[in-house]
Amino acid sequence: SSVLQLAARRRSVASTDMNAVSSRSHSVFTLNLTAKHEERNQIIRGKINLVDLAGSERLDRSGVEGKHAKETMSINKSLSSLTDVFSALAQQSSHIPFRNSKLTYLLQPCLSNNGKTLMIVNISPTEASVQESMCSLRFASEVAKVELGRPKRGIQEVRKKEQNSSTSKNRRGARNEV
């Protein structure tokens, strides 16, 4: 099965009074990229994080109880931690609270000076969800104020020894494929 099928099977969802298929967790897909520029003897590395945040919920509106209520509180706590990180970044604080949640700790490299971030916010068009939609838009507005600076390029010079070792590995791999 594909990686996406595996992720879909592991995704936690439940029905609530607000959403028939509500995400009960955040989802993070990380793609590490490596390329070699033969002419310049350079290895270029990059990373792309695709993050799907579970939406915040009000317990009284969602009607969840027990295990799902704990999930809701955990989701809201991690979103609050993410808000704290963006606020600290916007204020250029000397301390950024990345360790306050697993989510912010995981996203630390792309929210530091090493990356760029793009956020897409999905809001509900219903009148009953105006309060949640306004919270989401205020959050996005605060995030838009954050300047992370220029991302650093992940370029590494290849030394002759590494280059020869890499070439011999490629030759062995090619023989094994035939």
Coordinates of N, CA and C in Angstrom, one line a residue:
S1 N 0.8 -1.2 0.0 CA 0.0 0.0 0.0 C 0.9 1.3 0.0
S2 N 0.3 2.3 -0.5 CA 1.1 3.6 -0.6 C 1.2 4.3 0.8
V3 N 2.1 5.2 0.9 CA 2.3 6.0 2.1 C 1.0 6.7 2.5
L4 N 0.3 7.3 1.5 CA -0.9 8.0 1.8 C -2.0 7.1 2.3
Q5 N -2.1 5.9 1.7 CA -3.1 4.9 2.2 C -2.8 4.6 3.7
L6 N -1.6 4.4 4.0 CA -1.2 4.0 5.4 C -1.5 5.2 6.3
A7 N -1.2 6.4 5.9 CA -1.6 7.6 6.7 C -3.1 7.7 6.9
A8 N -3.8 7.4 5.9 CA -5.3 7.5 6.0 C -5.8 6.5 7.0
R9 N -5.2 5.3 7.0 CA -5.7 4.3 7.9 C -5.3 4.6 9.4
R10 N -4.2 5.4 9.6 CA -3.8 5.7 10.9 C -4.4 7.0 11.4
R11 N -5.1 7.8 10.5 CA -5.7 9.0 10.9 C -6.8 8.8 11.8
S12 N -6.9 9.6 12.9 CA -7.9 9.5 13.9 C -9.1 10.4 13.5
V13 N -10.3 9.9 13.3 CA -11.5 10.7 13.0 C -12.6 10.2 13.9
A14 N -13.6 11.1 14.1 CA -14.8 10.7 14.9 C -15.9 11.6 14.5
S15 N -17.1 11.2 14.7 CA -18.2 12.0 14.5 C -18.5 12.9 15.7
T16 N -18.8 14.2 15.4 CA -19.2 15.1 16.5 C -20.5 15.8 16.1
D17 N -21.0 16.6 17.0 CA -22.3 17.3 16.6 C -22.0 18.4 15.6
M18 N -20.7 18.8 15.4 CA -20.3 19.8 14.5 C -19.8 19.3 13.1
N19 N -19.4 18.0 13.1 CA -18.7 17.5 11.9 C -18.8 16.0 11.9
A20 N -19.3 15.4 10.9 CA -19.5 14.0 10.8 C -18.2 13.2 10.7
V21 N -17.2 13.8 10.1 CA -15.8 13.2 10.0 C -14.8 14.2 10.5
S22 N -14.7 14.3 11.8 CA -13.9 15.3 12.5 C -12.5 14.7 12.7
S23 N -11.4 15.4 12.3 CA -10.0 15.0 12.6 C -9.8 15.1 14.1
R24 N -9.3 14.0 14.6 CA -9.0 14.0 16.1 C -7.5 14.2 16.3
S25 N -6.8 14.5 15.3 CA -5.3 14.7 15.5 C -4.8 15.6 14.3
H26 N -3.6 16.1 14.5 CA -2.9 16.8 13.5 C -2.2 15.8 12.6
S27 N -2.0 16.2 11.4 CA -1.2 15.3 10.5 C 0.0 16.0 9.9
V28 N 1.2 15.4 10.0 CA 2.4 16.0 9.4 C 3.0 15.1 8.5
F29 N 3.2 15.5 7.2 CA 3.9 14.7 6.2 C 5.2 15.4 5.9
T30 N 6.4 14.8 6.1 CA 7.7 15.4 5.9 C 8.3 14.7 4.7
L31 N 8.8 15.5 3.7 CA 9.5 15.0 2.6 C 10.9 15.6 2.6
N32 N 11.9 14.7 2.7 CA 13.3 15.1 2.7 C 13.8 15.0 1.2
L33 N 14.4 16.0 0.7 CA 14.8 16.0 -0.7 C 16.4 16.2 -0.7
T34 N 17.0 15.4 -1.5 CA 18.5 15.5 -1.7 C 18.7 15.4 -3.2
A35 N 19.6 16.3 -3.7 CA 20.0 16.4 -5.1 C 21.5 16.6 -5.1
K36 N 22.1 16.1 -6.2 CA 23.5 16.3 -6.3 C 23.8 17.1 -7.6
H37 N 24.5 18.1 -7.5 CA 24.9 18.9 -8.7 C 26.3 18.5 -9.0
E38 N 26.4 17.6 -10.0 CA 27.7 17.0 -10.4 C 28.7 18.0 -10.8
E39 N 28.4 19.0 -11.6 CA 29.4 20.0 -12.1 C 30.0 20.8 -11.0
R40 N 29.2 21.1 -10.0 CA 29.7 21.9 -8.9 C 30.2 21.1 -7.7
N41 N 30.0 19.8 -7.8 CA 30.4 18.9 -6.6 C 29.6 19.3 -5.4
Q42 N 28.3 19.5 -5.5 CA 27.5 20.0 -4.3 C 26.4 19.0 -4.1
I43 N 26.0 18.8 -2.9 CA 24.8 18.1 -2.5 C 23.9 19.2 -1.9
I44 N 22.6 19.2 -2.4 CA 21.6 20.2 -2.0 C 20.5 19.4 -1.3
R45 N 20.2 19.9 0.0 CA 19.2 19.2 0.8 C 18.1 20.2 1.1
G46 N 16.9 19.6 1.2 CA 15.8 20.4 1.5 C 14.7 19.6 2.2
K47 N 13.8 20.2 2.8 CA 12.7 19.5 3.5 C 11.4 20.2 3.3
I48 N 10.3 19.5 3.0 CA 9.0 20.1 2.9 C 8.1 19.4 4.0
N49 N 7.5 20.2 4.8 CA 6.5 19.7 5.8 C 5.1 20.2 5.3
L50 N 4.3 19.2 5.1 CA 2.8 19.5 4.8 C 2.1 19.2 6.1
V51 N 1.4 20.2 6.7 CA 0.8 20.0 8.0 C -0.7 20.3 7.8
D52 N -1.5 19.3 8.3 CA -2.9 19.5 8.3 C -3.3 19.6 9.8
L53 N -3.6 20.8 10.3 CA -4.0 21.0 11.7 C -5.5 20.6 11.9
A54 N -5.7 19.9 12.9 CA -7.1 19.6 13.3 C -7.7 20.9 13.8
G55 N -8.9 21.2 13.5 CA -9.5 22.5 13.9 C -9.8 22.5 15.4
S56 N -9.8 23.7 16.0 CA -10.2 23.9 17.4 C -11.7 23.6 17.5
E57 N -12.0 23.2 18.7 CA -13.5 22.9 18.9 C -13.9 23.4 20.3
R58 N -15.1 23.7 20.4 CA -15.7 24.1 21.7 C -16.4 22.8 22.2
L59 N -16.1 22.4 23.4 CA -16.7 21.2 23.9 C -18.2 21.2 23.9
D60 N -18.7 22.4 24.3 CA -20.2 22.5 24.4 C -20.9 22.4 23.1
R61 N -20.2 22.8 22.0 CA -20.8 22.7 20.7 C -20.6 21.4 20.0
S62 N -19.4 20.7 20.3 CA -19.1 19.5 19.6 C -19.9 18.3 20.2
G63 N -20.2 18.4 21.5 CA -21.0 17.3 22.1 C -20.1 16.1 22.4
V64 N -18.8 16.1 22.3 CA -18.0 15.0 22.6 C -17.8 14.7 24.1
E65 N -17.6 13.5 24.4 CA -17.4 13.1 25.8 C -16.3 12.1 25.9
G66 N -15.8 11.8 27.1 CA -14.8 10.8 27.3 C -13.5 11.0 26.5
K67 N -13.1 9.9 25.8 CA -11.9 9.9 25.0 C -11.8 11.1 24.0
H68 N -12.9 11.3 23.4 CA -13.0 12.4 22.3 C -12.9 13.8 23.0
A69 N -13.4 13.9 24.2 CA -13.3 15.2 24.9 C -11.8 15.5 25.2
K70 N -11.1 14.4 25.7 CA -9.6 14.6 25.9 C -8.9 14.9 24.7
E71 N -9.3 14.3 23.5 CA -8.6 14.6 22.2 C -8.9 16.1 21.9
T72 N -10.1 16.6 22.1 CA -10.4 18.0 21.9 C -9.5 18.9 22.7
M73 N -9.4 18.6 24.0 CA -8.6 19.4 24.9 C -7.1 19.4 24.4
S74 N -6.6 18.2 24.0 CA -5.2 18.1 23.5 C -5.0 18.9 22.2
I75 N -6.0 18.8 21.3 CA -5.9 19.6 20.0 C -5.9 21.1 20.3
N76 N -6.8 21.5 21.2 CA -6.8 22.9 21.5 C -5.6 23.4 22.2
K77 N -5.0 22.6 23.1 CA -3.8 22.9 23.8 C -2.6 23.1 22.8
S78 N -2.5 22.2 21.8 CA -1.4 22.3 20.9 C -1.6 23.5 19.9
L79 N -2.8 23.8 19.6 CA -3.1 25.0 18.8 C -2.7 26.2 19.6
S80 N -3.0 26.2 20.8 CA -2.7 27.4 21.7 C -1.2 27.5 21.8
S81 N -0.4 26.4 21.9 CA 1.0 26.4 21.9 C 1.6 27.0 20.6
L82 N 0.9 26.6 19.5 CA 1.4 27.1 18.2 C 1.1 28.6 18.1
T83 N 0.0 29.1 18.6 CA -0.3 30.5 18.7 C 0.8 31.2 19.5
D84 N 1.2 30.6 20.7 CA 2.3 31.2 21.5 C 3.6 31.3 20.7
V85 N 3.9 30.3 19.9 CA 5.1 30.3 19.1 C 5.1 31.5 18.1
F86 N 4.0 31.6 17.4 CA 3.8 32.6 16.4 C 3.9 34.0 17.0
S87 N 3.3 34.2 18.2 CA 3.3 35.4 18.9 C 4.7 35.8 19.3
A88 N 5.5 34.8 19.8 CA 6.9 35.1 20.2 C 7.7 35.4 19.0
L89 N 7.5 34.7 17.9 CA 8.2 35.0 16.6 C 7.9 36.4 16.1
A90 N 6.6 36.8 16.2 CA 6.2 38.1 15.7 C 6.8 39.2 16.6
Q91 N 7.0 39.0 17.9 CA 7.6 40.0 18.8 C 9.1 39.9 18.8
Q92 N 9.7 38.9 18.0 CA 11.1 38.7 18.0 C 11.7 38.5 19.4
S93 N 10.9 37.7 20.1 CA 11.3 37.3 21.5 C 12.6 36.5 21.5
S94 N 13.4 36.7 22.6 CA 14.6 35.9 22.7 C 14.3 34.4 23.0
H95 N 13.1 34.1 23.6 CA 12.7 32.7 23.8 C 11.5 32.4 23.0
I96 N 11.6 31.4 22.2 CA 10.4 30.9 21.4 C 10.0 29.6 22.1
P97 N 8.8 29.4 22.5 CA 8.4 28.2 23.3 C 8.1 27.0 22.4
F98 N 9.1 26.5 21.6 CA 8.9 25.4 20.8 C 8.6 24.1 21.5
R99 N 9.1 24.0 22.8 CA 9.0 22.7 23.5 C 7.7 22.6 24.3
N100 N 6.8 23.5 24.1 CA 5.5 23.4 24.8 C 4.5 22.4 24.3
S101 N 4.8 21.9 23.1 CA 3.9 20.8 22.5 C 4.7 20.0 21.5
K102 N 4.3 18.8 21.3 CA 4.9 17.9 20.3 C 4.9 18.6 18.9
L103 N 3.7 19.2 18.6 CA 3.5 19.9 17.3 C 4.6 21.0 17.1
T104 N 4.7 21.9 18.0 CA 5.6 23.0 17.9 C 7.1 22.5 17.9
Y105 N 7.4 21.5 18.7 CA 8.7 21.0 18.7 C 9.1 20.3 17.3
L106 N 8.1 19.6 16.7 CA 8.3 19.0 15.4 C 8.5 20.1 14.3
L107 N 7.8 21.1 14.4 CA 7.8 22.2 13.4 C 8.9 23.2 13.6
Q108 N 9.7 23.1 14.7 CA 10.7 24.1 15.0 C 11.6 24.4 13.8
P109 N 12.2 23.4 13.1 CA 13.1 23.8 12.0 C 12.4 24.6 10.9
C110 N 11.2 24.4 10.6 CA 10.6 25.2 9.5 C 10.0 26.5 10.0
L111 N 9.9 26.7 11.3 CA 9.4 27.9 11.9 C 10.6 28.8 12.4
S112 N 11.8 28.3 12.2 CA 13.0 29.0 12.6 C 13.5 29.7 11.4
N113 N 14.7 30.2 11.4 CA 15.2 30.9 10.3 C 15.6 30.0 9.1
N114 N 15.3 28.7 9.2 CA 15.8 27.8 8.2 C 14.7 27.6 7.1
G115 N 13.5 28.2 7.2 CA 12.5 27.8 6.3 C 11.5 28.9 6.0
K116 N 10.6 28.6 5.2 CA 9.4 29.4 4.8 C 8.2 28.7 5.2
T117 N 7.1 29.4 5.5 CA 5.9 28.8 5.9 C 4.7 29.5 5.1
L118 N 3.8 28.6 4.6 CA 2.6 29.1 4.0 C 1.4 28.5 4.7
M119 N 0.5 29.3 5.0 CA -0.7 28.8 5.8 C -2.0 29.0 4.9
I120 N -2.8 28.0 4.9 CA -4.1 28.1 4.3 C -5.1 27.8 5.4
V121 N -6.1 28.7 5.5 CA -7.0 28.6 6.6 C -8.4 28.2 6.0
N122 N -9.0 27.2 6.5 CA -10.3 26.8 6.1 C -11.3 27.1 7.1
I123 N -12.3 27.9 6.7 CA -13.4 28.3 7.7 C -14.7 27.8 7.3
S124 N -15.6 27.8 8.2 CA -17.0 27.3 8.0 C -17.8 28.5 7.5
P125 N -18.7 28.2 6.5 CA -19.5 29.3 6.0 C -20.8 29.5 6.8
T126 N -21.0 28.6 7.8 CA -22.3 28.6 8.5 C -22.3 29.8 9.5
E127 N -23.5 30.3 9.8 CA -23.7 31.4 10.7 C -23.4 30.9 12.1
A128 N -23.7 29.6 12.4 CA -23.4 29.0 13.7 C -21.9 29.0 14.1
S129 N -21.1 29.0 13.0 CA -19.6 28.9 13.3 C -18.9 30.2 13.1
V130 N -19.6 31.3 13.2 CA -19.0 32.6 13.0 C -17.9 32.8 14.1
Q131 N -18.1 32.5 15.3 CA -17.1 32.7 16.4 C -15.8 31.9 16.1
E132 N -15.9 30.6 15.7 CA -14.8 29.8 15.4 C -14.0 30.4 14.1
S133 N -14.8 30.8 13.1 CA -14.3 31.3 11.9 C -13.5 32.6 12.2
M134 N -14.0 33.4 13.0 CA -13.3 34.7 13.4 C -12.1 34.4 14.1
C135 N -12.1 33.4 15.0 CA -10.8 33.0 15.7 C -9.8 32.5 14.7
S136 N -10.2 31.7 13.8 CA -9.3 31.2 12.8 C -8.7 32.4 11.9
L137 N -9.5 33.3 11.5 CA -9.0 34.5 10.8 C -8.1 35.4 11.6
R138 N -8.4 35.6 12.9 CA -7.5 36.4 13.7 C -6.2 35.7 13.8
F139 N -6.2 34.3 14.0 CA -5.0 33.5 14.1 C -4.2 33.7 12.8
A140 N -4.8 33.6 11.7 CA -4.1 33.7 10.4 C -3.5 35.1 10.2
S141 N -4.3 36.1 10.7 CA -3.8 37.5 10.6 C -2.5 37.7 11.4
E142 N -2.5 37.1 12.6 CA -1.3 37.2 13.5 C -0.1 36.4 12.8
V143 N -0.4 35.3 12.3 CA 0.7 34.5 11.6 C 1.3 35.3 10.4
A144 N 0.4 36.0 9.7 CA 0.9 36.8 8.5 C 1.8 37.9 8.9
K145 N 1.8 38.3 10.2 CA 2.7 39.3 10.6 C 4.1 38.8 10.9
V146 N 4.3 37.5 11.0 CA 5.6 36.9 11.3 C 6.6 37.0 10.2
E147 N 7.8 37.5 10.4 CA 8.8 37.5 9.4 C 9.9 36.5 9.9
L148 N 10.1 35.4 9.1 CA 11.0 34.4 9.5 C 12.4 34.7 8.9
G149 N 12.5 35.6 8.0 CA 13.8 35.9 7.3 C 14.0 35.0 6.1
R150 N 15.1 35.2 5.5 CA 15.4 34.3 4.3 C 15.8 32.9 4.8
P151 N 15.3 31.9 4.1 CA 15.7 30.6 4.4 C 17.1 30.3 4.1
K152 N 17.8 29.4 4.9 CA 19.2 29.1 4.6 C 19.2 28.0 3.6
R153 N 20.2 28.1 2.7 CA 20.3 27.1 1.6 C 21.1 25.9 2.2
G154 N 20.6 24.7 2.0 CA 21.2 23.5 2.4 C 22.2 22.9 1.4
I155 N 23.3 23.6 1.2 CA 24.3 23.1 0.2 C 25.5 22.6 0.9
Q156 N 26.0 21.5 0.5 CA 27.2 20.9 1.1 C 28.2 20.6 0.0
E157 N 29.4 21.0 0.1 CA 30.4 20.6 -0.8 C 30.8 19.2 -0.7
V158 N 31.0 18.5 -1.8 CA 31.3 17.1 -1.8 C 32.9 17.0 -2.0
R159 N 33.5 16.3 -1.0 CA 34.9 16.1 -1.1 C 35.2 14.9 -2.0
K160 N 36.4 14.9 -2.5 CA 36.8 13.8 -3.5 C 36.6 12.4 -2.9
K161 N 36.9 12.2 -1.6 CA 36.8 10.9 -1.0 C 35.3 10.5 -1.0
E162 N 34.4 11.4 -0.6 CA 32.9 11.1 -0.6 C 32.5 10.9 -2.0
Q163 N 33.0 11.7 -3.0 CA 32.6 11.5 -4.4 C 33.0 10.2 -4.9
N164 N 34.2 9.7 -4.6 CA 34.6 8.4 -5.1 C 33.8 7.3 -4.4
S165 N 33.5 7.4 -3.1 CA 32.7 6.4 -2.4 C 31.3 6.4 -3.0
S166 N 30.7 7.5 -3.2 CA 29.4 7.6 -3.8 C 29.3 7.0 -5.2
T167 N 30.4 7.2 -6.0 CA 30.4 6.7 -7.3 C 30.5 5.1 -7.3
S168 N 31.3 4.6 -6.4 CA 31.4 3.1 -6.3 C 30.1 2.5 -5.8
K169 N 29.5 3.2 -4.9 CA 28.2 2.7 -4.4 C 27.2 2.7 -5.5
N170 N 27.2 3.7 -6.4 CA 26.2 3.8 -7.5 C 26.5 2.7 -8.5
R171 N 27.8 2.3 -8.7 CA 28.1 1.2 -9.6 C 27.6 -0.1 -9.0
R172 N 27.9 -0.3 -7.7 CA 27.4 -1.6 -7.1 C 25.9 -1.6 -7.2
G173 N 25.2 -0.5 -7.0 CA 23.7 -0.5 -7.0 C 23.3 -0.8 -8.5
A174 N 23.9 -0.3 -9.4 CA 23.6 -0.5 -10.8 C 23.7 -2.0 -11.2
R175 N 24.8 -2.6 -10.7 CA 25.0 -4.1 -10.9 C 23.9 -4.9 -10.3
N176 N 23.5 -4.5 -9.1 CA 22.5 -5.3 -8.4 C 21.1 -5.2 -9.1
E177 N 20.9 -4.1 -9.7 CA 19.6 -3.9 -10.4 C 19.5 -4.7 -11.7
V178 N 20.5 -5.1 -12.3 CA 20.5 -5.8 -13.6 C 20.1 -7.2 -13.4

